[in-house]
Amino acid sequence: MAPALLILLGATVILRADSLSDKKSLLLPPTNFTIKVTGLSQVLLRWESNPDQEPVNIELGYHVRINVPQEEDYETRNTESKRVTVLHKGFSASVQTVPWNGQPLPPSRWVSAELKAPPGSPGTSVVNLTCTTNTTVNNHTPLWPYQVSLHCSWLAGKDAPEDTQYFLYYRYGSWTEECQEYRRDTLNRNTACWFPKTFISSRGSEALAVHANGSSKHAPIKPFDQLFALHAIDRINPPVNVTAEIEGTCLSIQWEKPVSAFPIHCFEYEVKIYNTRKNYFQTEKLMTNAFISIIDDISKYSVQVRATVSSVCRQMGFWSEWSQPIYVGSDDQKPSTEWFLIVLMAAICFILLIFSFICKTGHLWTRLFPPVPAPKSSIQDFFVIVSSEKTVSTETEIEVISYVEDPGFETLEDSVF
Ligand SMILES: *[C@@H]1O[C@H](CO)[C@@H](O)[C@H](O)[C@H]1NC(C)=O
Ligand SMILES: *[C@@H]1O[C@H](CO)[C@@H](O)[C@H](O)[C@H]1NC(C)=O
Ligand SMILES: *[C@@H]1O[C@H](CO)[C@@H](O)[C@H](O)[C@H]1NC(C)=O
Ligand SMILES: *[C@@H]1O[C@H](CO)[C@@H](O)[C@H](O)[C@H]1NC(C)=O
Ligand SMILES: *[C@@H]1O[C@H](CO)[C@@H](O)[C@H](O)[C@H]1NC(C)=O
């Protein structure tokens, strides 16, 4: 009972102090509070310390409260503050003078300022705006080896007149660009945009601001803003130069980091090994650029690798696409032994053929140079015999060969033409 009473007492005391603070506070509110748009989705809040403020023996600061588009509270000792936020719903904020370092002095009154929401008919702004970024190698400027492209798409608002035309802009840091390459829907309205080259730094931590407005003869088109965190829209490229080889029972796989401004230690990988014979997948997560798997199965394997930027370097985003599959190993053992047998038979046949040919020429040889004839037969006779026999035997020889080879040539010609 007693603690509850004490809490109640405490609460009433605080309440009373609060209600009195307005009149009795020694602190005066800031003056000339202004809100200025300094870029797409970017405003600068500025105020001045009150010139009538009587000197107090404590340090002073400011309490800023953003009311629209999203409630946010923070304190600062500066007299200006930059905010990055969507502006299509307008913007409103208040600021008061407060004692710095938690001195027990009541804060000043609030002063407020606001930006009105830009005009436009409801239902005319773009909907389902999505953007993705992509890194490519920049061959033109060695100082800037990578370039980031941006692709955005959207749908026309459901109440947008048919003649509506939309325009898209992005801001990254202090750079703002309008889209130059639009894609259109059937009503000829822009519904997608491609920036092949942007000022976006893929390793930056700032948000990407995208603004889509439009025009129509029949209605004012409501603009639309959206902020994108880079890690959430960046499509990482797959790893490159993936190689795999089997040595004995080791399947060793290697690859290189994707085309990206992030250095080598920023990547995490996933390797997918597919055993085509057993229809079985093995996947491994790795921080290295190589992987060795022990295989006990003779099969054809397909190997793919994908990458993501690890949380070491930025907030986790998407995985890349898988790299193109590469194949290692042989499909199956049976067909290969069959092939081996076929090749072996062919080789044997070939050898036999050669052998028989050699034997025949051997015969010829012995016939050509028969054992030295008895000195009594005349030399002329011998030449006659040899020449007649020679012509006969070569003729038969040619006949045999042409008989064997002709069909071969025909089938070869058939298969070629
Ligand atoms: C507020 O701004 C106006 C003009 O911008 C200036 O004349 C005036 O002196 C400023 N007030 C204070 C208190 O600085
Ligand atoms: C657009 O977004 C809405 C909700 O955000 C969703 O219901 C709708 O399916 C989306 N339309 C298309 C075509 O993606
Ligand atoms: C990524 O870049 C390539 C060009 O190198 C492009 O064709 C592709 O559309 C881009 N992808 C995205 C999602 O922007
Ligand atoms: C769209 O926004 C851009 C950038 O703020 C501005 O320059 C342009 O005039 C606007 N166009 C329309 C039709 O509102
Ligand atoms: C991939 O390999 C080729 C040839 O070996 C090489 O020229 C290229 O630089 C490699 N790519 C990367 C990103 O290292």
Coordinates of C-alpha atoms and ligand atoms in Angstrom, one line a residue:
M1 CA 0.0 0.0 0.0
A2 CA 2.7 2.4 1.0
P3 CA 4.9 2.1 -2.1
A4 CA 1.8 2.5 -4.3
L5 CA 1.0 5.7 -2.5
L6 CA 4.5 7.0 -2.9
I7 CA 4.5 6.3 -6.7
L8 CA 1.1 8.1 -7.0
L9 CA 2.6 11.1 -5.1
G10 CA 5.6 11.1 -7.3
A11 CA 3.5 11.0 -10.4
T12 CA 1.4 14.0 -9.3
V13 CA 4.5 16.0 -8.4
I14 CA 6.0 15.4 -11.9
L15 CA 2.7 16.2 -13.5
R16 CA 2.4 19.5 -11.7
A17 CA 6.0 20.4 -12.6
D18 CA 5.3 19.6 -16.2
S19 CA 2.1 21.8 -16.3
L20 CA 3.9 24.6 -14.6
S21 CA 7.0 24.4 -16.9
D22 CA 5.4 26.3 -19.7
K23 CA 5.0 29.5 -17.6
K24 CA 7.8 29.2 -15.2
S25 CA 10.6 27.8 -17.4
L26 CA 13.8 29.8 -17.5
L27 CA 14.5 28.5 -21.0
L28 CA 13.1 30.2 -24.0
P29 CA 12.3 28.3 -27.2
P30 CA 14.5 28.5 -30.3
T31 CA 13.6 31.1 -33.0
N32 CA 13.4 31.1 -36.8
F33 CA 12.8 27.4 -37.0
T34 CA 12.7 26.4 -40.7
I35 CA 12.5 23.2 -42.7
K36 CA 14.1 23.3 -46.1
V37 CA 14.1 20.6 -48.8
T38 CA 17.8 20.2 -49.9
G39 CA 17.4 17.2 -52.2
L40 CA 15.2 14.2 -53.0
S41 CA 13.9 12.8 -49.7
Q42 CA 16.2 15.2 -47.8
V43 CA 15.5 18.1 -45.5
L44 CA 17.5 20.5 -43.4
L45 CA 16.0 21.7 -40.1
R46 CA 17.4 25.0 -38.9
W47 CA 16.8 27.2 -35.9
E48 CA 18.5 29.8 -33.8
S49 CA 19.0 30.1 -30.1
N50 CA 16.6 32.6 -28.6
P51 CA 18.3 36.1 -28.5
D52 CA 16.2 37.0 -25.4
Q53 CA 17.5 34.0 -23.4
E54 CA 18.8 35.1 -20.0
P55 CA 22.1 33.6 -19.2
V56 CA 21.7 30.4 -17.2
N57 CA 24.7 28.7 -15.6
I58 CA 24.1 25.5 -17.6
E59 CA 24.8 24.2 -21.1
L60 CA 21.8 24.2 -23.4
G61 CA 20.8 21.8 -26.2
Y62 CA 17.7 21.1 -28.3
H63 CA 15.2 18.4 -28.3
V64 CA 13.9 17.7 -31.9
R65 CA 10.7 15.8 -32.4
I66 CA 9.6 14.7 -35.9
N67 CA 5.9 14.1 -36.1
V68 CA 5.3 13.4 -39.8
P69 CA 6.0 11.2 -41.7
Q70 CA 7.3 9.1 -38.8
E71 CA 7.6 9.9 -35.2
E72 CA 11.2 10.3 -34.1
D73 CA 12.8 12.0 -31.1
Y74 CA 16.4 13.0 -30.6
E75 CA 18.6 15.7 -28.9
T76 CA 21.4 17.8 -30.4
R77 CA 23.6 20.7 -29.5
N78 CA 23.7 22.0 -33.0
T79 CA 21.2 24.5 -34.4
E80 CA 20.6 22.5 -37.6
S81 CA 19.9 18.9 -38.5
K82 CA 19.7 17.0 -41.7
R83 CA 17.1 14.3 -42.2
V84 CA 16.6 11.7 -45.0
T85 CA 13.0 10.7 -45.2
V86 CA 10.2 10.4 -47.7
L87 CA 8.4 13.7 -48.3
H88 CA 5.3 12.8 -50.3
K89 CA 3.2 12.8 -47.1
G90 CA 4.6 16.2 -46.1
F91 CA 6.9 16.8 -43.1
S92 CA 6.4 18.3 -39.7
A93 CA 8.7 18.8 -36.7
S94 CA 9.0 20.7 -33.4
V95 CA 12.0 21.8 -31.4
Q96 CA 12.5 23.0 -27.9
T97 CA 15.4 24.2 -25.8
V98 CA 16.5 21.7 -23.1
P99 CA 19.2 21.7 -20.5
W100 CA 22.2 19.6 -21.7
N101 CA 23.7 16.9 -19.4
G102 CA 20.3 16.2 -17.7
Q103 CA 20.2 19.3 -15.5
P104 CA 17.0 19.5 -13.5
L105 CA 15.6 22.5 -15.4
P106 CA 12.3 22.3 -17.2
P107 CA 12.6 22.5 -21.1
S108 CA 11.2 25.4 -23.1
R109 CA 8.0 25.6 -25.1
W110 CA 7.9 23.8 -28.5
V111 CA 8.2 25.7 -31.8
S112 CA 7.0 23.9 -34.9
A113 CA 7.2 24.0 -38.6
E114 CA 5.9 21.9 -41.5
L115 CA 6.1 21.2 -45.2
K116 CA 2.8 20.5 -46.8
A117 CA 2.3 17.3 -48.7
P118 CA 2.8 17.9 -52.4
P119 CA -0.5 18.2 -54.3
G120 CA -2.0 15.4 -56.4
S121 CA -5.2 13.4 -56.8
P122 CA -5.4 10.3 -54.6
G123 CA -4.6 7.0 -56.4
T124 CA -2.5 8.6 -59.1
S125 CA 0.9 8.0 -57.7
V126 CA 3.0 5.0 -58.8
V127 CA 2.5 1.8 -56.8
N128 CA 4.7 -1.3 -56.2
L129 CA 7.9 0.6 -56.8
T130 CA 10.9 -1.9 -56.6
C131 CA 14.5 -1.3 -57.4
T132 CA 17.6 -3.5 -57.7
T133 CA 21.3 -2.6 -58.2
N134 CA 23.9 -4.6 -60.0
T135 CA 27.7 -4.2 -60.3
T136 CA 29.7 -4.4 -63.5
V137 CA 33.3 -3.8 -64.4
N138 CA 34.0 -0.2 -65.6
N139 CA 36.5 -0.4 -68.4
H140 CA 36.7 3.4 -68.9
T141 CA 38.0 4.8 -65.6
P142 CA 40.7 2.8 -63.9
L143 CA 40.2 5.0 -60.8
W144 CA 36.7 3.7 -60.5
P145 CA 36.9 0.0 -61.5
Y146 CA 33.3 -0.9 -60.8
Q147 CA 30.1 0.7 -61.8
V148 CA 26.7 0.2 -60.2
S149 CA 23.6 0.0 -62.4
L150 CA 20.1 0.6 -61.1
H151 CA 16.9 -0.9 -62.4
C152 CA 13.4 0.2 -61.0
S153 CA 9.9 -0.8 -62.0
W154 CA 6.5 0.2 -60.8
L155 CA 2.8 0.2 -61.8
A156 CA 0.6 3.1 -62.6
G157 CA -1.8 4.2 -59.8
K158 CA -5.2 2.7 -60.2
D159 CA -6.8 6.1 -60.6
A160 CA -4.1 7.6 -62.8
P161 CA -5.6 8.9 -66.1
E162 CA -4.6 7.1 -69.3
D163 CA -2.4 10.0 -70.4
T164 CA -0.3 10.0 -67.3
Q165 CA 3.4 10.0 -67.8
Y166 CA 5.7 9.1 -64.9
F167 CA 9.3 10.3 -64.3
L168 CA 11.8 8.7 -62.1
Y169 CA 14.8 10.2 -60.3
Y170 CA 17.3 8.8 -57.8
R171 CA 19.6 10.6 -55.4
Y172 CA 22.6 9.0 -53.8
G173 CA 24.7 11.3 -51.5
S174 CA 24.8 14.6 -53.3
W175 CA 24.2 13.1 -56.8
T176 CA 20.7 13.3 -58.4
E177 CA 19.9 11.9 -61.8
E178 CA 16.8 11.5 -63.9
C179 CA 16.1 8.3 -65.7
Q180 CA 17.0 8.4 -69.4
E181 CA 16.0 4.8 -70.4
Y182 CA 12.3 4.1 -69.7
R183 CA 10.3 1.0 -70.6
R184 CA 6.6 1.6 -71.3
D185 CA 3.3 -0.3 -70.8
T186 CA 0.6 -0.8 -73.4
L187 CA -0.8 2.7 -72.7
N188 CA 2.7 4.1 -73.4
R189 CA 3.2 5.0 -69.8
N190 CA 6.7 4.7 -68.3
T191 CA 6.7 1.7 -65.9
A192 CA 10.3 0.8 -65.6
C193 CA 13.7 2.5 -65.8
W194 CA 17.3 1.4 -66.3
F195 CA 20.3 3.4 -65.2
P196 CA 23.3 1.6 -66.8
K197 CA 25.7 3.7 -64.7
T198 CA 25.0 5.5 -61.5
F199 CA 26.8 7.4 -58.7
I200 CA 25.8 4.8 -56.2
S201 CA 28.7 3.4 -54.2
S202 CA 28.0 -0.3 -53.7
R203 CA 30.0 -0.2 -50.4
G204 CA 28.3 2.9 -49.1
S205 CA 26.0 2.8 -46.1
E206 CA 23.7 5.7 -47.1
A207 CA 20.1 5.0 -48.3
L208 CA 19.2 5.3 -51.9
A209 CA 16.4 7.8 -52.4
V210 CA 14.0 7.3 -55.4
H211 CA 11.4 9.8 -56.4
A212 CA 8.6 9.2 -59.0
N213 CA 6.4 12.0 -60.1
G214 CA 4.2 12.5 -63.1
S215 CA 2.0 14.7 -65.2
S216 CA -1.4 14.4 -66.9
K217 CA -3.8 16.8 -68.6
H218 CA -6.7 15.5 -66.5
A219 CA -5.4 15.4 -62.9
P220 CA -2.4 16.4 -60.9
I221 CA -0.3 13.3 -60.3
K222 CA 0.8 12.7 -56.8
P223 CA 4.5 12.1 -56.4
F224 CA 5.9 9.2 -54.5
D225 CA 9.2 8.7 -52.6
Q226 CA 10.9 5.5 -51.4
L227 CA 14.2 4.9 -49.6
F228 CA 16.1 1.7 -50.2
A229 CA 18.8 0.2 -48.1
L230 CA 21.6 -0.9 -50.5
H231 CA 22.2 -4.3 -48.9
A232 CA 18.5 -5.1 -49.4
I233 CA 18.4 -4.4 -53.2
D234 CA 21.9 -5.3 -54.3
R235 CA 22.0 -8.3 -56.6
I236 CA 25.5 -9.8 -56.1
N237 CA 27.1 -11.4 -59.2
P238 CA 27.9 -15.1 -59.0
P239 CA 31.5 -16.3 -58.3
V240 CA 33.6 -16.5 -61.4
N241 CA 36.2 -19.0 -62.8
V242 CA 34.7 -22.0 -61.1
T243 CA 36.9 -25.1 -61.7
A244 CA 36.6 -28.6 -60.4
E245 CA 38.7 -31.7 -60.8
I246 CA 38.7 -35.3 -59.5
E247 CA 41.9 -36.8 -58.3
G248 CA 41.5 -40.3 -56.8
T249 CA 38.7 -39.8 -54.3
C250 CA 39.1 -36.0 -54.0
L251 CA 36.8 -33.6 -55.7
S252 CA 38.5 -30.3 -55.4
I253 CA 36.6 -27.1 -56.4
Q254 CA 38.0 -23.6 -56.7
W255 CA 36.5 -20.3 -57.7
E256 CA 37.1 -16.5 -57.6
K257 CA 35.1 -13.8 -55.9
P258 CA 32.3 -12.2 -57.9
V259 CA 32.7 -9.0 -59.8
S260 CA 32.1 -6.6 -56.9
A261 CA 33.7 -3.6 -55.2
F262 CA 33.8 -5.6 -52.0
P263 CA 37.2 -7.2 -51.3
I264 CA 37.9 -10.9 -51.1
H265 CA 37.4 -11.3 -47.4
C266 CA 33.8 -10.0 -47.5
F267 CA 32.3 -13.0 -49.2
E268 CA 30.6 -16.1 -48.0
Y269 CA 29.9 -18.9 -50.4
E270 CA 27.7 -21.9 -50.9
V271 CA 28.9 -24.8 -52.9
K272 CA 26.3 -27.3 -54.4
I273 CA 27.6 -30.7 -55.6
Y274 CA 25.1 -32.8 -57.5
N275 CA 25.8 -36.6 -57.9
T276 CA 23.9 -37.3 -61.1
R277 CA 24.0 -41.1 -60.6
K278 CA 22.5 -41.1 -57.1
N279 CA 20.5 -37.9 -57.7
Y280 CA 21.9 -36.5 -54.5
F281 CA 22.8 -32.9 -53.6
Q282 CA 25.5 -31.9 -51.2
T283 CA 25.7 -28.2 -50.1
E284 CA 28.3 -26.5 -48.0
K285 CA 28.6 -23.0 -46.7
L286 CA 32.2 -21.6 -46.8
M287 CA 34.3 -18.5 -46.2
T288 CA 37.1 -19.7 -48.4
N289 CA 37.6 -19.8 -52.2
A290 CA 38.2 -23.6 -52.4
F291 CA 36.5 -26.8 -51.2
I292 CA 37.6 -30.4 -51.2
S293 CA 35.0 -33.1 -51.0
I294 CA 35.9 -36.8 -50.5
I295 CA 33.9 -38.9 -53.0
D296 CA 33.5 -42.7 -52.9
D297 CA 31.3 -43.0 -55.9
I298 CA 32.2 -43.1 -59.6
S299 CA 29.7 -40.7 -61.1
K300 CA 29.3 -37.5 -63.0
Y301 CA 29.1 -34.5 -60.7
S302 CA 27.7 -31.0 -61.4
V303 CA 29.2 -28.2 -59.3
Q304 CA 27.8 -24.8 -58.7
V305 CA 28.8 -21.9 -56.4
R306 CA 27.0 -18.8 -55.2
A307 CA 28.0 -15.9 -53.1
T308 CA 26.8 -13.3 -50.7
V309 CA 28.4 -10.3 -48.9
S310 CA 28.9 -11.6 -45.3
S311 CA 27.9 -9.6 -42.2
V312 CA 31.6 -8.9 -41.7
C313 CA 31.3 -6.2 -44.3
R314 CA 27.7 -5.1 -44.4
Q315 CA 24.2 -6.3 -43.4
M316 CA 23.3 -9.6 -44.9
G317 CA 21.5 -9.3 -48.2
F318 CA 20.6 -11.7 -51.0
W319 CA 22.5 -14.6 -52.3
S320 CA 23.8 -14.3 -55.9
E321 CA 22.5 -16.6 -58.6
W322 CA 24.3 -20.0 -58.8
S323 CA 27.2 -20.1 -61.2
Q324 CA 26.8 -22.0 -64.4
P325 CA 27.1 -25.7 -63.6
I326 CA 30.4 -27.4 -64.5
Y327 CA 30.7 -31.2 -64.8
V328 CA 33.4 -33.5 -63.6
G329 CA 33.7 -37.3 -63.4
S330 CA 32.4 -39.9 -65.8
D331 CA 28.7 -40.7 -66.2
D332 CA 28.8 -44.4 -65.4
Q333 CA 31.2 -47.3 -65.4
K334 CA 29.4 -49.8 -67.7
P335 CA 29.3 -47.8 -70.9
S336 CA 33.0 -47.0 -70.5
T337 CA 34.0 -50.7 -70.2
E338 CA 31.8 -51.4 -73.3
W339 CA 33.6 -48.7 -75.1
F340 CA 36.9 -50.1 -74.0
L341 CA 36.0 -53.5 -75.4
I342 CA 34.9 -52.0 -78.7
V343 CA 38.1 -50.0 -79.0
L344 CA 40.1 -53.1 -78.1
M345 CA 38.4 -55.3 -80.7
A346 CA 39.0 -52.6 -83.3
A347 CA 42.6 -52.4 -82.4
I348 CA 43.0 -56.2 -82.6
C349 CA 41.3 -56.3 -86.0
F350 CA 43.5 -53.5 -87.2
I351 CA 46.6 -55.3 -86.0
L352 CA 45.5 -58.5 -87.6
L353 CA 44.9 -56.7 -90.9
I354 CA 48.3 -55.1 -90.8
F355 CA 49.8 -58.5 -89.8
S356 CA 48.1 -60.2 -92.8
F357 CA 49.3 -57.5 -95.1
I358 CA 52.8 -57.8 -93.8
C359 CA 52.6 -61.6 -94.3
K360 CA 51.4 -61.1 -97.9
T361 CA 54.2 -58.7 -98.6
G362 CA 56.5 -61.2 -96.9
H363 CA 55.3 -63.8 -99.4
L364 CA 55.9 -61.5 -102.2
W365 CA 59.3 -60.8 -100.8
T366 CA 60.2 -64.4 -100.8
R367 CA 58.7 -64.7 -104.3
L368 CA 60.4 -61.6 -105.5
F369 CA 63.8 -62.7 -104.2
P370 CA 63.6 -66.4 -104.1
P371 CA 66.5 -68.4 -102.8
V372 CA 69.4 -67.8 -105.1
P373 CA 68.6 -69.9 -108.2
A374 CA 70.9 -72.6 -109.4
P375 CA 73.6 -71.1 -111.5
K376 CA 72.5 -73.2 -114.5
S377 CA 69.2 -71.3 -115.3
S378 CA 69.8 -68.2 -117.5
I379 CA 69.5 -64.7 -116.1
Q380 CA 67.1 -63.6 -118.8
D381 CA 64.6 -66.4 -118.0
F382 CA 64.6 -65.3 -114.4
F383 CA 63.7 -61.7 -115.3
V384 CA 60.9 -62.8 -117.4
I385 CA 59.4 -65.0 -114.7
V386 CA 59.8 -62.3 -112.1
S387 CA 58.3 -59.5 -114.1
S388 CA 55.3 -61.7 -115.2
E389 CA 54.7 -62.9 -111.7
K390 CA 55.2 -59.4 -110.3
T391 CA 52.5 -57.9 -112.4
V392 CA 50.1 -60.7 -111.6
S393 CA 50.7 -60.4 -107.9
T394 CA 50.4 -56.6 -107.7
E395 CA 47.2 -56.8 -109.7
T396 CA 45.7 -59.2 -107.3
E397 CA 47.0 -57.1 -104.5
I398 CA 45.3 -53.9 -105.9
E399 CA 42.1 -55.8 -106.5
V400 CA 42.0 -57.1 -102.9
I401 CA 42.7 -53.6 -101.5
S402 CA 40.2 -51.8 -103.6
Y403 CA 37.6 -54.5 -102.7
V404 CA 38.2 -53.8 -99.0
E405 CA 38.4 -50.1 -99.1
D406 CA 35.8 -49.1 -101.6
P407 CA 32.7 -49.7 -99.4
G408 CA 34.6 -47.9 -96.6
F409 CA 35.0 -44.8 -98.7
E410 CA 31.4 -44.9 -99.8
T411 CA 30.1 -45.0 -96.2
L412 CA 32.5 -42.3 -95.3
E413 CA 31.3 -40.1 -98.1
D414 CA 27.7 -40.9 -97.2
S415 CA 28.2 -39.9 -93.6
V416 CA 30.0 -36.7 -94.6
F417 CA 27.5 -35.5 -97.2
Ligands
LIG1 C1 14.9 35.4 -38.1 O1 15.1 35.6 -39.5 C2 14.8 36.9 -40.0 C3 14.9 36.9 -41.5 O2 15.3 35.6 -42.0 C4 15.8 37.9 -39.4 O3 15.4 39.1 -39.8 C5 15.7 37.8 -37.9 O4 16.6 38.6 -37.3 C6 15.9 36.4 -37.4 N1 15.6 36.3 -36.0 C7 16.5 35.9 -35.2 C8 16.1 35.9 -33.8 O5 17.7 35.6 -35.5
LIG2 C1 1.3 -4.6 -55.6 O1 1.4 -4.5 -54.2 C2 0.3 -4.9 -53.5 C3 0.5 -4.7 -52.0 O2 1.7 -4.1 -51.8 C4 0.1 -6.4 -53.8 O3 -1.1 -6.8 -53.2 C5 -0.1 -6.6 -55.3 O4 -0.2 -7.9 -55.6 C6 1.1 -6.0 -56.1 N1 0.8 -6.0 -57.5 C7 1.6 -6.6 -58.3 C8 1.2 -6.6 -59.8 O5 2.7 -7.0 -58.0
LIG3 C1 22.9 -6.8 -64.2 O1 23.8 -6.3 -65.2 C2 23.6 -6.8 -66.5 C3 24.6 -6.2 -67.5 O2 25.8 -6.5 -67.1 C4 22.1 -6.6 -67.0 O3 21.9 -7.2 -68.2 C5 21.2 -7.1 -66.0 O4 19.9 -6.8 -66.3 C6 21.4 -6.5 -64.6 N1 20.5 -7.1 -63.7 C7 19.8 -6.3 -62.8 C8 18.9 -7.0 -61.9 O5 19.9 -5.1 -62.9
LIG4 C1 9.5 15.8 -60.7 O1 10.6 15.9 -59.8 C2 11.7 16.5 -60.3 C3 12.8 16.4 -59.2 O2 12.3 16.9 -58.0 C4 11.4 17.9 -60.7 O3 12.6 18.5 -61.2 C5 10.3 17.9 -61.7 O4 10.0 19.2 -62.1 C6 9.1 17.1 -61.3 N1 8.2 17.0 -62.4 C7 6.9 17.1 -62.2 C8 6.1 16.8 -63.4 O5 6.4 17.3 -61.1
LIG5 C1 39.3 -15.9 -64.8 O1 40.2 -16.6 -65.5 C2 40.7 -15.9 -66.7 C3 41.6 -16.9 -67.4 O2 42.3 -17.8 -66.6 C4 41.4 -14.7 -66.2 O3 41.9 -14.0 -67.4 C5 40.5 -13.8 -65.4 O4 41.2 -12.7 -65.0 C6 39.9 -14.6 -64.3 N1 38.9 -13.8 -63.7 C7 39.0 -13.2 -62.5 C8 37.9 -12.4 -62.0 O5 40.0 -13.4 -61.8

